[in-house]
CSV table of N, CA, C and O in Angstrom, one decimal:
chain,number,residue,atom,x,y,z
A,873,UNK,N,100.9,82.2,64.0
A,873,UNK,CA,101.7,83.4,63.7
A,873,UNK,C,101.7,83.6,62.2
A,873,UNK,O,101.6,82.7,61.4
A,874,UNK,N,101.7,84.9,61.9
A,874,UNK,CA,101.8,85.3,60.5
A,874,UNK,C,103.3,85.6,60.2
A,874,UNK,O,104.0,86.2,61.0
A,875,UNK,N,103.7,85.1,59.0
A,875,UNK,CA,105.1,85.3,58.6
A,875,UNK,C,105.1,86.3,57.5
A,875,UNK,O,104.4,86.1,56.5
A,876,UNK,N,105.9,87.4,57.6
A,876,UNK,CA,106.0,88.4,56.6
A,876,UNK,C,107.5,88.6,56.2
A,876,UNK,O,108.4,88.4,57.0
A,877,UNK,N,107.7,88.9,54.9
A,877,UNK,CA,109.0,89.2,54.4
A,877,UNK,C,109.1,90.7,54.1
A,877,UNK,O,108.3,91.3,53.4
A,878,UNK,N,110.1,91.3,54.8
A,878,UNK,CA,110.4,92.7,54.6
A,878,UNK,C,111.2,92.9,53.4
A,878,UNK,O,112.3,92.4,53.2
A,879,UNK,N,110.6,93.7,52.4
A,879,UNK,CA,111.2,93.9,51.1
A,879,UNK,C,110.9,95.3,50.6
A,879,UNK,O,109.8,95.7,50.5
A,880,UNK,N,112.0,96.0,50.3
A,880,UNK,CA,111.8,97.4,49.8
A,880,UNK,C,111.0,98.3,50.7
A,880,UNK,O,110.1,99.0,50.2
A,881,UNK,N,111.1,98.1,52.0
A,881,UNK,CA,110.4,98.9,53.0
A,881,UNK,C,108.9,98.5,53.2
A,881,UNK,O,108.2,99.1,53.9
A,882,UNK,N,108.5,97.4,52.5
A,882,UNK,CA,107.2,96.9,52.7
A,882,UNK,C,107.2,95.5,53.2
A,882,UNK,O,108.2,94.8,53.2
A,883,UNK,N,106.1,95.0,53.7
A,883,UNK,CA,106.0,93.7,54.3
A,883,UNK,C,105.0,92.8,53.4
A,883,UNK,O,103.9,93.2,53.1
A,884,UNK,N,105.6,91.7,52.9
A,884,UNK,CA,104.8,90.8,52.0
A,884,UNK,C,104.4,89.6,52.8
A,884,UNK,O,105.3,89.0,53.5
A,885,UNK,N,103.2,89.1,52.7
A,885,UNK,CA,102.8,87.9,53.4
A,885,UNK,C,103.4,86.7,52.8
A,885,UNK,O,103.4,86.5,51.6
A,886,UNK,N,104.0,85.9,53.7
A,886,UNK,CA,104.7,84.6,53.3
A,886,UNK,C,103.8,83.5,53.7
A,886,UNK,O,103.6,82.5,53.0
A,887,UNK,N,103.3,83.5,55.0
A,887,UNK,CA,102.5,82.4,55.5
A,887,UNK,C,101.6,82.9,56.6
A,887,UNK,O,102.0,83.8,57.4
A,888,UNK,N,100.4,82.2,56.7
A,888,UNK,CA,99.6,82.5,57.9
A,888,UNK,C,99.4,81.2,58.7
A,888,UNK,O,99.6,80.1,58.1
A,889,UNK,N,99.2,81.3,59.9
A,889,UNK,CA,99.0,80.2,60.8
A,889,UNK,C,100.2,79.3,60.9
A,889,UNK,O,100.1,78.0,60.8
A,890,UNK,N,101.4,79.9,60.9
A,890,UNK,CA,102.7,79.1,61.0
A,890,UNK,C,102.7,78.4,62.4
A,890,UNK,O,102.4,79.0,63.4
A,891,UNK,N,103.1,77.2,62.3
A,891,UNK,CA,103.2,76.4,63.6
A,891,UNK,C,104.6,76.1,64.0
A,891,UNK,O,104.9,75.8,65.1
A,892,UNK,N,105.5,76.3,63.0
A,892,UNK,CA,107.0,76.0,63.3
A,892,UNK,C,107.8,76.8,62.4
A,892,UNK,O,107.6,76.8,61.2
A,893,UNK,N,108.9,77.4,62.9
A,893,UNK,CA,109.9,78.1,62.1
A,893,UNK,C,111.2,77.4,62.5
A,893,UNK,O,111.5,77.2,63.7
A,894,UNK,N,112.0,77.1,61.5
A,894,UNK,CA,113.3,76.4,61.7
A,894,UNK,C,114.3,77.0,60.9
A,894,UNK,O,114.1,77.2,59.6
A,895,UNK,N,115.4,77.5,61.5
A,895,UNK,CA,116.6,78.0,60.7
A,895,UNK,C,117.2,76.8,60.0
A,895,UNK,O,117.6,75.8,60.7
A,896,UNK,N,117.4,76.9,58.7
A,896,UNK,CA,118.1,75.8,57.9
A,896,UNK,C,119.2,76.5,57.2
A,896,UNK,O,119.3,77.7,57.2
A,897,UNK,N,120.1,75.7,56.6
A,897,UNK,CA,121.3,76.2,56.0
A,897,UNK,C,121.1,77.3,55.0
A,897,UNK,O,121.8,78.3,55.0
A,898,UNK,N,120.0,77.2,54.2
A,898,UNK,CA,119.8,78.1,53.1
A,898,UNK,C,118.7,79.1,53.4
A,898,UNK,O,118.3,79.8,52.5
A,899,UNK,N,118.1,79.2,54.6
A,899,UNK,CA,117.0,80.1,54.9
A,899,UNK,C,116.2,79.7,56.1
A,899,UNK,O,116.8,79.3,57.1
A,900,UNK,N,114.9,79.8,56.0
A,900,UNK,CA,114.0,79.5,57.1
A,900,UNK,C,112.9,78.5,56.6
A,900,UNK,O,112.3,78.8,55.5
A,901,UNK,N,112.7,77.4,57.3
A,901,UNK,CA,111.7,76.5,56.9
A,901,UNK,C,110.4,76.9,57.7
A,901,UNK,O,110.5,77.1,58.9
A,902,UNK,N,109.3,76.9,57.1
A,902,UNK,CA,108.0,77.3,57.7
A,902,UNK,C,107.0,76.1,57.6
A,902,UNK,O,106.7,75.7,56.5
A,903,UNK,N,106.5,75.6,58.7
A,903,UNK,CA,105.4,74.7,58.7
A,903,UNK,C,104.2,75.4,59.1
A,903,UNK,O,104.2,76.2,60.0
A,904,UNK,N,103.1,75.1,58.4
A,904,UNK,CA,101.8,75.8,58.8
A,904,UNK,C,100.8,74.7,59.1
A,904,UNK,O,101.0,73.5,58.8
A,905,UNK,N,99.6,75.1,59.6
A,905,UNK,CA,98.6,74.1,60.0
A,905,UNK,C,98.0,73.4,58.8
A,905,UNK,O,97.6,72.3,58.9
A,906,UNK,N,97.8,74.1,57.7
A,906,UNK,CA,97.0,73.6,56.6
A,906,UNK,C,97.7,73.5,55.2
A,906,UNK,O,97.1,73.2,54.2
A,907,UNK,N,99.0,73.8,55.2
A,907,UNK,CA,99.8,73.7,54.0
A,907,UNK,C,101.1,72.9,54.2
A,907,UNK,O,101.5,72.7,55.3
A,908,UNK,N,101.6,72.4,53.1
A,908,UNK,CA,102.9,71.7,53.2
A,908,UNK,C,104.0,72.6,53.6
A,908,UNK,O,104.0,73.8,53.4
A,909,UNK,N,105.0,72.0,54.3
A,909,UNK,CA,106.2,72.8,54.8
A,909,UNK,C,106.9,73.4,53.5
A,909,UNK,O,106.9,72.8,52.5
A,910,UNK,N,107.5,74.6,53.7
A,910,UNK,CA,108.3,75.2,52.7
A,910,UNK,C,109.5,75.9,53.2
A,910,UNK,O,109.5,76.3,54.4
A,911,UNK,N,110.5,76.1,52.4
A,911,UNK,CA,111.7,76.8,52.8
A,911,UNK,C,111.7,78.1,52.0
A,911,UNK,O,111.6,78.1,50.8
A,912,UNK,N,111.9,79.2,52.7
A,912,UNK,CA,112.1,80.5,52.1
A,912,UNK,C,113.6,80.7,52.1
A,912,UNK,O,114.3,80.8,53.2
A,913,UNK,N,114.2,80.7,50.9
A,913,UNK,CA,115.7,80.8,50.8
A,913,UNK,C,116.2,82.2,50.9
A,913,UNK,O,115.6,83.1,50.5
A,914,UNK,N,117.4,82.3,51.4
A,914,UNK,CA,118.1,83.6,51.4
A,914,UNK,C,117.6,84.6,52.4
A,914,UNK,O,117.8,85.8,52.2
A,915,UNK,N,116.9,84.1,53.5
A,915,UNK,CA,116.4,85.0,54.5
A,915,UNK,C,116.8,84.6,55.9
A,915,UNK,O,117.3,83.5,56.1
A,916,UNK,N,116.6,85.5,56.8
A,916,UNK,CA,116.8,85.2,58.2
A,916,UNK,C,115.7,85.9,59.0
A,916,UNK,O,115.0,86.8,58.5
A,917,UNK,N,115.5,85.5,60.2
A,917,UNK,CA,114.5,86.1,61.1
A,917,UNK,C,115.0,87.4,61.6
A,917,UNK,O,116.0,87.5,62.3
A,918,UNK,N,114.3,88.5,61.3
A,918,UNK,CA,114.7,89.8,61.7
A,918,UNK,C,114.1,90.2,63.0
A,918,UNK,O,114.7,90.8,63.9
A,919,UNK,N,112.8,89.8,63.2
A,919,UNK,CA,112.1,90.1,64.5
A,919,UNK,C,110.9,89.2,64.7
A,919,UNK,O,110.4,88.6,63.7
A,920,UNK,N,110.5,89.0,65.9
A,920,UNK,CA,109.3,88.3,66.3
A,920,UNK,C,108.5,89.1,67.3
A,920,UNK,O,109.0,89.6,68.3
A,921,UNK,N,107.3,89.4,66.9
A,921,UNK,CA,106.4,90.2,67.8
A,921,UNK,C,105.3,89.2,68.3
A,921,UNK,O,104.4,88.9,67.6
A,922,UNK,N,105.5,88.8,69.5
A,922,UNK,CA,104.6,87.8,70.1
A,922,UNK,C,103.2,88.4,70.3
A,922,UNK,O,102.2,87.7,70.2
A,923,UNK,N,103.1,89.6,70.7
A,923,UNK,CA,101.8,90.2,71.0
A,923,UNK,C,101.0,90.4,69.7
A,923,UNK,O,99.8,90.2,69.7
A,924,UNK,N,101.7,90.8,68.6
A,924,UNK,CA,101.0,90.9,67.3
A,924,UNK,C,100.8,89.6,66.6
A,924,UNK,O,100.1,89.5,65.6
A,925,UNK,N,101.6,88.6,67.0
A,925,UNK,CA,101.6,87.3,66.4
A,925,UNK,C,102.2,87.3,65.0
A,925,UNK,O,101.6,86.7,64.0
A,926,UNK,N,103.3,88.0,64.8
A,926,UNK,CA,104.0,88.0,63.5
A,926,UNK,C,105.5,87.9,63.6
A,926,UNK,O,106.1,88.3,64.6
A,927,UNK,N,106.0,87.3,62.6
A,927,UNK,CA,107.5,87.1,62.4
A,927,UNK,C,107.9,87.9,61.1
A,927,UNK,O,107.2,87.7,60.1
A,928,UNK,N,108.9,88.6,61.2
A,928,UNK,CA,109.4,89.4,60.1
A,928,UNK,C,110.7,88.7,59.6
A,928,UNK,O,111.7,88.5,60.4
A,929,UNK,N,110.7,88.4,58.3
A,929,UNK,CA,111.9,87.8,57.7
A,929,UNK,C,112.6,88.9,56.9
A,929,UNK,O,111.9,89.8,56.4
A,930,UNK,N,113.9,88.8,56.7
A,930,UNK,CA,114.6,89.8,55.9
A,930,UNK,C,115.7,89.1,55.2
A,930,UNK,O,116.3,88.1,55.6
A,931,UNK,N,116.0,89.6,54.0
A,931,UNK,CA,117.1,89.0,53.1
A,931,UNK,C,118.4,89.0,53.9
A,931,UNK,O,118.7,90.0,54.6
A,932,UNK,N,119.2,88.0,53.7
A,932,UNK,CA,120.5,87.9,54.3
A,932,UNK,C,121.4,89.0,53.6
A,932,UNK,O,121.3,89.2,52.4
A,933,UNK,N,122.3,89.6,54.4
A,933,UNK,CA,123.2,90.7,53.8
A,933,UNK,C,124.2,90.0,52.9
A,933,UNK,O,124.5,88.9,53.0
């Protein structure tokens, strides 16, 4: 899955080949196949498009 951050009406690439997304207290933790896990703070999952293979993150209100 590709993980994108929706910001100012645009989508910014956060991660490619995500293998795990986990909601954590301060945001979303993303594990990928070839990189170390990371936490994107201050966001939530806005949508998941399984056919397109992408997850859209959005800043918390």
